PDB file of C-alpha atoms and ligand atoms in Angstrom:
ATOM      1  CA  MET A 622       3.763 -29.317   1.065  1.00  0.00           C
ATOM      2  CA  LYS A 623       2.347 -26.587  -1.322  1.00  0.00           C
ATOM      3  CA  LYS A 624      -0.728 -24.919  -0.817  1.00  0.00           C
ATOM      4  CA  ILE A 625      -3.358 -26.185  -3.296  1.00  0.00           C
ATOM      5  CA  ILE A 626      -5.356 -23.557  -4.893  1.00  0.00           C
ATOM      6  CA  LEU A 627      -8.642 -24.463  -6.735  1.00  0.00           C
ATOM      7  CA  LEU A 628      -9.994 -21.651  -9.056  1.00  0.00           C
ATOM      8  CA  GLY A 629     -12.660 -21.190 -11.703  1.00  0.00           C
ATOM      9  CA  TYR A 630     -15.970 -19.596 -12.539  1.00  0.00           C
ATOM     10  CA  MET A 631     -18.904 -19.654  -9.954  1.00  0.00           C
ATOM     11  CA  GLY A 632     -20.303 -23.211 -10.497  1.00  0.00           C
ATOM     12  CA  CYS A 633     -17.371 -25.009 -11.986  1.00  0.00           C
ATOM     13  CA  GLY A 634     -17.123 -26.898  -8.600  1.00  0.00           C
ATOM     14  CA  LYS A 635     -14.286 -25.550  -6.559  1.00  0.00           C
ATOM     15  CA  SER A 636     -16.258 -26.236  -3.069  1.00  0.00           C
ATOM     16  CA  THR A 637     -17.143 -29.905  -3.857  1.00  0.00           C
ATOM     17  CA  ILE A 638     -14.216 -30.871  -5.625  1.00  0.00           C
ATOM     18  CA  ALA A 639     -12.067 -29.489  -2.857  1.00  0.00           C
ATOM     19  CA  LYS A 640     -13.893 -31.123  -0.075  1.00  0.00           C
ATOM     20  CA  GLU A 641     -13.711 -34.729  -1.727  1.00  0.00           C
ATOM     21  CA  LEU A 642      -9.922 -33.909  -2.430  1.00  0.00           C
ATOM     22  CA  SER A 643      -9.455 -32.889   1.430  1.00  0.00           C
ATOM     23  CA  LYS A 644     -10.962 -36.143   2.355  1.00  0.00           C
ATOM     24  CA  LYS A 645      -8.587 -38.029   0.021  1.00  0.00           C
ATOM     25  CA  ILE A 646      -5.307 -36.364   0.931  1.00  0.00           C
ATOM     26  CA  ALA A 647      -5.992 -35.646   4.629  1.00  0.00           C
ATOM     27  CA  VAL A 648      -5.351 -31.799   4.041  1.00  0.00           C
ATOM     28  CA  PRO A 649      -7.925 -29.391   5.369  1.00  0.00           C
ATOM     29  CA  PHE A 650      -9.880 -27.402   2.866  1.00  0.00           C
ATOM     30  CA  ILE A 651     -10.638 -23.946   3.447  1.00  0.00           C
ATOM     31  CA  ASP A 652     -13.367 -22.113   1.310  1.00  0.00           C
ATOM     32  CA  LEU A 653     -12.193 -18.349   0.723  1.00  0.00           C
ATOM     33  CA  ASP A 654     -15.887 -17.199   0.751  1.00  0.00           C
ATOM     34  CA  GLU A 655     -16.791 -18.950   3.860  1.00  0.00           C
ATOM     35  CA  PHE A 656     -13.391 -17.721   5.424  1.00  0.00           C
ATOM     36  CA  ILE A 657     -14.681 -13.964   4.791  1.00  0.00           C
ATOM     37  CA  GLU A 658     -18.042 -14.939   5.783  1.00  0.00           C
ATOM     38  CA  LYS A 659     -16.845 -16.013   9.139  1.00  0.00           C
ATOM     39  CA  LYS A 660     -14.469 -13.039   9.578  1.00  0.00           C
ATOM     40  CA  VAL A 661     -16.951 -10.526   8.872  1.00  0.00           C
ATOM     41  CA  LYS A 662     -19.886 -12.338  10.494  1.00  0.00           C
ATOM     42  CA  MET A 663     -21.737 -11.312   7.431  1.00  0.00           C
ATOM     43  CA  ASP A 664     -22.738 -13.481   4.183  1.00  0.00           C
ATOM     44  CA  ILE A 665     -21.558 -12.700   0.955  1.00  0.00           C
ATOM     45  CA  LYS A 666     -24.900 -11.440  -0.313  1.00  0.00           C
ATOM     46  CA  THR A 667     -25.056  -8.932   2.611  1.00  0.00           C
ATOM     47  CA  ILE A 668     -21.414  -7.890   2.030  1.00  0.00           C
ATOM     48  CA  PHE A 669     -22.323  -6.695  -1.579  1.00  0.00           C
ATOM     49  CA  ALA A 670     -25.740  -5.343  -0.851  1.00  0.00           C
ATOM     50  CA  GLU A 671     -24.634  -3.189   2.211  1.00  0.00           C
ATOM     51  CA  LYS A 672     -20.960  -2.645   1.719  1.00  0.00           C
ATOM     52  CA  GLY A 673     -20.659  -2.984  -2.046  1.00  0.00           C
ATOM     53  CA  GLU A 674     -18.378  -5.255  -4.451  1.00  0.00           C
ATOM     54  CA  ILE A 675     -15.169  -2.994  -3.833  1.00  0.00           C
ATOM     55  CA  HIS A 676     -15.312  -3.371  -0.330  1.00  0.00           C
ATOM     56  CA  PHE A 677     -15.707  -7.214  -0.838  1.00  0.00           C
ATOM     57  CA  ARG A 678     -12.876  -7.428  -3.386  1.00  0.00           C
ATOM     58  CA  LYS A 679     -10.368  -5.708  -0.732  1.00  0.00           C
ATOM     59  CA  LEU A 680     -11.720  -8.020   1.820  1.00  0.00           C
ATOM     60  CA  GLU A 681     -11.301 -10.773  -0.492  1.00  0.00           C
ATOM     61  CA  HIS A 682      -7.835 -10.094  -1.137  1.00  0.00           C
ATOM     62  CA  GLU A 683      -6.711  -9.575   2.361  1.00  0.00           C
ATOM     63  CA  CYS A 684      -8.132 -12.855   3.330  1.00  0.00           C
ATOM     64  CA  PHE A 685      -6.602 -14.743   0.485  1.00  0.00           C
ATOM     65  CA  VAL A 686      -3.194 -13.338   1.432  1.00  0.00           C
ATOM     66  CA  GLU A 687      -3.916 -14.357   5.271  1.00  0.00           C
ATOM     67  CA  LEU A 688      -4.413 -18.133   3.866  1.00  0.00           C
ATOM     68  CA  LEU A 689      -1.372 -17.850   1.850  1.00  0.00           C
ATOM     69  CA  ASN A 690       0.636 -17.057   4.666  1.00  0.00           C
ATOM     70  CA  LEU A 691      -0.653 -20.404   6.801  1.00  0.00           C
ATOM     71  CA  THR A 692       2.528 -22.350   7.563  1.00  0.00           C
ATOM     72  CA  GLU A 693       0.284 -25.615   7.481  1.00  0.00           C
ATOM     73  CA  PRO A 694      -0.878 -27.571   4.236  1.00  0.00           C
ATOM     74  CA  VAL A 695      -4.286 -26.556   3.194  1.00  0.00           C
ATOM     75  CA  ILE A 696      -6.309 -26.604   0.032  1.00  0.00           C
ATOM     76  CA  ILE A 697      -7.768 -23.014  -0.456  1.00  0.00           C
ATOM     77  CA  GLY A 698     -11.095 -22.895  -2.941  1.00  0.00           C
ATOM     78  CA  LEU A 699     -11.273 -19.424  -4.116  1.00  0.00           C
ATOM     79  CA  GLY A 700     -14.351 -17.202  -4.816  1.00  0.00           C
ATOM     80  CA  GLY A 701     -15.363 -16.988  -8.495  1.00  0.00           C
ATOM     81  CA  GLY A 702     -13.932 -13.665  -8.965  1.00  0.00           C
ATOM     82  CA  THR A 703     -10.670 -13.852  -6.584  1.00  0.00           C
ATOM     83  CA  PRO A 704      -8.133 -14.279  -9.582  1.00  0.00           C
ATOM     84  CA  CYS A 705      -9.594 -11.235 -11.103  1.00  0.00           C
ATOM     85  CA  TYR A 706      -8.932  -8.526  -8.787  1.00  0.00           C
ATOM     86  CA  ALA A 707      -5.865  -6.781  -7.157  1.00  0.00           C
ATOM     87  CA  ASN A 708      -2.746  -8.847  -7.820  1.00  0.00           C
ATOM     88  CA  ASN A 709      -4.379 -12.084  -6.856  1.00  0.00           C
ATOM     89  CA  HIS A 710      -3.570 -13.641 -10.240  1.00  0.00           C
ATOM     90  CA  GLU A 711       0.184 -12.973  -9.642  1.00  0.00           C
ATOM     91  CA  LEU A 712      -0.154 -15.064  -6.331  1.00  0.00           C
ATOM     92  CA  LEU A 713      -1.121 -18.010  -8.237  1.00  0.00           C
ATOM     93  CA  LYS A 714       2.113 -18.234  -9.579  1.00  0.00           C
ATOM     94  CA  ARG A 715       4.143 -18.460  -6.707  1.00  0.00           C
ATOM     95  CA  GLU A 716       6.294 -21.445  -5.880  1.00  0.00           C
ATOM     96  CA  ASP A 717       4.895 -22.498  -2.482  1.00  0.00           C
ATOM     97  CA  VAL A 718       1.432 -23.049  -4.307  1.00  0.00           C
ATOM     98  CA  LEU A 719       0.031 -25.216  -6.849  1.00  0.00           C
ATOM     99  CA  SER A 720      -3.001 -23.610  -8.462  1.00  0.00           C
ATOM    100  CA  VAL A 721      -5.602 -25.510 -10.458  1.00  0.00           C
ATOM    101  CA  TYR A 722      -7.981 -23.926 -12.865  1.00  0.00           C
ATOM    102  CA  LEU A 723     -11.181 -26.168 -13.103  1.00  0.00           C
ATOM    103  CA  LYS A 724     -12.431 -25.186 -16.250  1.00  0.00           C
ATOM    104  CA  ALA A 725     -16.001 -25.577 -17.114  1.00  0.00           C
ATOM    105  CA  SER A 726     -18.057 -24.460 -20.432  1.00  0.00           C
ATOM    106  CA  ILE A 727     -20.698 -22.218 -20.585  1.00  0.00           C
ATOM    107  CA  ASP A 728     -23.533 -24.640 -20.943  1.00  0.00           C
ATOM    108  CA  THR A 729     -22.069 -26.829 -17.702  1.00  0.00           C
ATOM    109  CA  LEU A 730     -22.005 -23.372 -15.924  1.00  0.00           C
ATOM    110  CA  VAL A 731     -25.273 -22.325 -16.627  1.00  0.00           C
ATOM    111  CA  SER A 732     -27.137 -25.547 -15.891  1.00  0.00           C
ATOM    112  CA  ARG A 733     -25.656 -25.828 -12.606  1.00  0.00           C
ATOM    113  CA  LEU A 734     -25.786 -22.107 -11.856  1.00  0.00           C
ATOM    114  CA  SER A 735     -29.700 -22.181 -12.809  1.00  0.00           C
ATOM    115  CA  LEU A 736     -30.677 -24.508 -10.133  1.00  0.00           C
ATOM    116  CA  ASN A 737     -28.817 -22.404  -7.331  1.00  0.00           C
ATOM    117  CA  LYS A 738     -28.016 -18.692  -7.834  1.00  0.00           C
ATOM    118  CA  SER A 739     -29.831 -17.064  -4.948  1.00  0.00           C
ATOM    119  CA  ASN A 740     -26.920 -16.804  -2.991  1.00  0.00           C
ATOM    120  CA  ARG A 741     -24.590 -15.609  -5.643  1.00  0.00           C
ATOM    121  CA  PRO A 742     -25.449 -11.937  -6.078  1.00  0.00           C
ATOM    122  CA  LEU A 743     -23.785 -11.295  -9.398  1.00  0.00           C
ATOM    123  CA  ILE A 744     -26.559 -13.762 -10.887  1.00  0.00           C
ATOM    124  CA  ALA A 745     -29.432 -13.649  -8.368  1.00  0.00           C
ATOM    125  CA  ASN A 746     -31.438 -11.817 -10.522  1.00  0.00           C
ATOM    126  CA  LYS A 747     -31.260 -13.128 -13.935  1.00  0.00           C
ATOM    127  CA  ASN A 748     -33.384 -15.347 -15.775  1.00  0.00           C
ATOM    128  CA  ASP A 749     -31.766 -18.458 -17.773  1.00  0.00           C
ATOM    129  CA  VAL A 750     -31.402 -16.466 -21.128  1.00  0.00           C
ATOM    130  CA  GLU A 751     -29.918 -13.431 -19.216  1.00  0.00           C
ATOM    131  CA  MET A 752     -27.502 -15.731 -17.316  1.00  0.00           C
ATOM    132  CA  LYS A 753     -26.259 -17.356 -20.269  1.00  0.00           C
ATOM    133  CA  GLU A 754     -25.485 -14.008 -21.869  1.00  0.00           C
ATOM    134  CA  PHE A 755     -23.970 -12.853 -18.445  1.00  0.00           C
ATOM    135  CA  ILE A 756     -21.589 -15.836 -18.212  1.00  0.00           C
ATOM    136  CA  ALA A 757     -20.423 -15.991 -21.645  1.00  0.00           C
ATOM    137  CA  THR A 758     -19.103 -12.361 -21.563  1.00  0.00           C
ATOM    138  CA  HIS A 759     -18.054 -12.633 -18.175  1.00  0.00           C
ATOM    139  CA  LEU A 760     -16.173 -16.073 -18.521  1.00  0.00           C
ATOM    140  CA  PHE A 761     -14.623 -14.523 -21.512  1.00  0.00           C
ATOM    141  CA  GLU A 762     -13.421 -11.386 -19.717  1.00  0.00           C
ATOM    142  CA  ARG A 763     -12.120 -13.848 -16.855  1.00  0.00           C
ATOM    143  CA  SER A 764     -10.493 -16.261 -18.710  1.00  0.00           C
ATOM    144  CA  TYR A 765      -7.148 -14.444 -18.976  1.00  0.00           C
ATOM    145  CA  TYR A 766      -6.708 -14.302 -15.014  1.00  0.00           C
ATOM    146  CA  TYR A 767      -7.964 -17.864 -14.716  1.00  0.00           C
ATOM    147  CA  ASN A 768      -5.279 -19.038 -17.408  1.00  0.00           C
ATOM    148  CA  GLN A 769      -2.705 -17.782 -14.842  1.00  0.00           C
ATOM    149  CA  ALA A 770      -3.035 -21.059 -12.763  1.00  0.00           C
ATOM    150  CA  GLN A 771      -0.385 -23.376 -12.973  1.00  0.00           C
ATOM    151  CA  TYR A 772      -2.456 -26.198 -14.010  1.00  0.00           C
ATOM    152  CA  SER A 773      -6.069 -26.523 -16.075  1.00  0.00           C
ATOM    153  CA  VAL A 774      -8.479 -29.310 -15.582  1.00  0.00           C
ATOM    154  CA  ALA A 775     -11.425 -29.618 -17.936  1.00  0.00           C
ATOM    155  CA  VAL A 776     -14.839 -30.563 -15.716  1.00  0.00           C
ATOM    156  CA  ASP A 777     -17.330 -31.020 -18.522  1.00  0.00           C
ATOM    157  CA  GLU A 778     -18.872 -34.609 -18.475  1.00  0.00           C
ATOM    158  CA  GLN A 779     -16.607 -35.206 -15.739  1.00  0.00           C
ATOM    159  CA  THR A 780     -17.667 -36.971 -12.528  1.00  0.00           C
ATOM    160  CA  ILE A 781     -16.438 -35.575  -9.002  1.00  0.00           C
ATOM    161  CA  GLU A 782     -14.292 -38.668  -8.557  1.00  0.00           C
ATOM    162  CA  GLN A 783     -12.608 -38.287 -12.284  1.00  0.00           C
ATOM    163  CA  THR A 784     -12.000 -34.664 -11.451  1.00  0.00           C
ATOM    164  CA  VAL A 785     -10.514 -35.429  -7.992  1.00  0.00           C
ATOM    165  CA  GLY A 786      -8.271 -38.102  -9.733  1.00  0.00           C
ATOM    166  CA  GLU A 787      -6.978 -35.896 -12.273  1.00  0.00           C
ATOM    167  CA  ILE A 788      -5.900 -33.437  -9.441  1.00  0.00           C
ATOM    168  CA  LEU A 789      -4.271 -36.423  -7.700  1.00  0.00           C
ATOM    169  CA  ALA A 790      -2.335 -37.176 -10.818  1.00  0.00           C
ATOM    170  CA  ILE A 791      -0.826 -33.411 -10.748  1.00  0.00           C
ATOM    171  CA  LEU A 792       0.057 -33.853  -7.280  1.00  0.00           C
ATOM    172  CA  ALA A 793       1.718 -37.295  -7.849  1.00  0.00           C
TER     173      ALA A 793
HETATM  174  N1  ATP B 876     -18.883 -33.610 -11.666  1.00  0.00           N
HETATM  175  C1  ATP B 876     -19.102 -32.097 -10.825  1.00  0.00           C
HETATM  176  N2  ATP B 876     -17.940 -31.777 -10.336  1.00  0.00           N
HETATM  177  C2  ATP B 876     -18.242 -30.613  -9.541  1.00  0.00           C
HETATM  178  N3  ATP B 876     -19.659 -30.079  -9.156  1.00  0.00           N
HETATM  179  C3  ATP B 876     -20.691 -30.796  -9.580  1.00  0.00           C
HETATM  180  C4  ATP B 876     -20.582 -31.869 -10.283  1.00  0.00           C
HETATM  181  N4  ATP B 876     -21.703 -32.004 -11.055  1.00  0.00           N
HETATM  182  C5  ATP B 876     -22.594 -31.302 -10.366  1.00  0.00           C
HETATM  183  N5  ATP B 876     -21.931 -30.563  -9.695  1.00  0.00           N
HETATM  184  C6  ATP B 876     -22.556 -29.369  -8.841  1.00  0.00           C
HETATM  185  O1  ATP B 876     -22.625 -28.176  -9.234  1.00  0.00           O
HETATM  186  C7  ATP B 876     -22.574 -27.264  -8.405  1.00  0.00           C
HETATM  187  C8  ATP B 876     -21.906 -26.209  -8.182  1.00  0.00           C
HETATM  188  O2  ATP B 876     -20.422 -26.950  -7.636  1.00  0.00           O
HETATM  189  P1  ATP B 876     -19.678 -25.907  -6.426  1.00  0.00           P
HETATM  190  O3  ATP B 876     -20.733 -25.116  -5.572  1.00  0.00           O
HETATM  191  O4  ATP B 876     -18.709 -26.728  -5.733  1.00  0.00           O
HETATM  192  O5  ATP B 876     -18.967 -24.537  -7.360  1.00  0.00           O
HETATM  193  P2  ATP B 876     -18.150 -23.361  -6.827  1.00  0.00           P
HETATM  194  O6  ATP B 876     -16.990 -23.506  -8.283  1.00  0.00           O
HETATM  195  O7  ATP B 876     -17.634 -23.699  -5.524  1.00  0.00           O
HETATM  196  O8  ATP B 876     -19.004 -22.142  -6.811  1.00  0.00           O
HETATM  197  P3  ATP B 876     -18.976 -20.620  -6.404  1.00  0.00           P
HETATM  198  O9  ATP B 876     -17.784 -19.917  -6.836  1.00  0.00           O
HETATM  199  O10 ATP B 876     -20.186 -20.235  -6.642  1.00  0.00           O
HETATM  200  O11 ATP B 876     -18.676 -21.067  -4.606  1.00  0.00           O
HETATM  201  C9  ATP B 876     -22.954 -27.767  -7.086  1.00  0.00           C
HETATM  202  O12 ATP B 876     -24.414 -28.045  -6.737  1.00  0.00           O
HETATM  203  C10 ATP B 876     -22.383 -29.415  -7.395  1.00  0.00           C
HETATM  204  O13 ATP B 876     -23.011 -30.394  -6.730  1.00  0.00           O
HETATM  205  O1  SKM B 877     -17.580 -14.971  -9.532  1.00  0.00           O
HETATM  206  C1  SKM B 877     -17.519 -13.809  -8.670  1.00  0.00           C
HETATM  207  O2  SKM B 877     -17.296 -12.833  -8.867  1.00  0.00           O
HETATM  208  C2  SKM B 877     -18.148 -14.230  -7.198  1.00  0.00           C
HETATM  209  C3  SKM B 877     -18.181 -15.428  -6.951  1.00  0.00           C
HETATM  210  C4  SKM B 877     -18.417 -16.046  -5.432  1.00  0.00           C
HETATM  211  O3  SKM B 877     -17.455 -17.336  -5.070  1.00  0.00           O
HETATM  212  C5  SKM B 877     -18.542 -15.312  -4.271  1.00  0.00           C
HETATM  213  O4  SKM B 877     -16.979 -15.076  -4.169  1.00  0.00           O
HETATM  214  C6  SKM B 877     -19.172 -13.652  -4.820  1.00  0.00           C
HETATM  215  O5  SKM B 877     -20.381 -13.987  -4.985  1.00  0.00           O
HETATM  216  C7  SKM B 877     -18.475 -13.291  -6.167  1.00  0.00           C
HETATM  217 MG1   MG B 878     -17.656 -22.412  -3.708  1.00  0.00          MG
END
């Protein structure tokens, strides 16, 4: 079985959708952010603050490759920035993976992220207006990398079940 990779901007629903998909198809889910945190015994916020973003990106790449080298079936939820650094976007095209971009609009992302930004260092200190501006620019810059995924699923106005259903249809 191919490894399933979910990717997309912070708040697009990677972790939420992956957990539900994991239950439905009985394939374990590994969240790359959590995998990194366990490995270095530090949360992402602290890694950014104490070691800097470049250190985090190197670690993220190494951990992504480590997960891709697992032999058992797995669903991998990437970090929001994973496809945009190192050669990670190329890895999304591998034959032994099935990669899905969860595509959310700026408004969807702003409304989801404004409720929960404290653990997301890139946006933690922004108010709602600054955040909308930041996400609009950032999403534009990152779209090229996200669009390297093999499949794209639009998540706006979709329930968790509907999005999981669309991914199941891709897998069928
Ligand atoms: N239809 C939906 N599908 C997915 N998530 C939803 C939906 N509606 C609301 N949410 C909420 O959106 C929030 C963001 O989702 P989640 O944490 O899964 O995103 P993420 O892509 O894993 O973000 P990050 O990259 O920061 O880890 C969660 O609080 C989740 O409950
Ligand atoms: O979009 C990003 O660059 C990030 C998203 C999160 O998943 C974490 O990986 C980290 O906060 C960076
Ligand atoms: Mg997540």
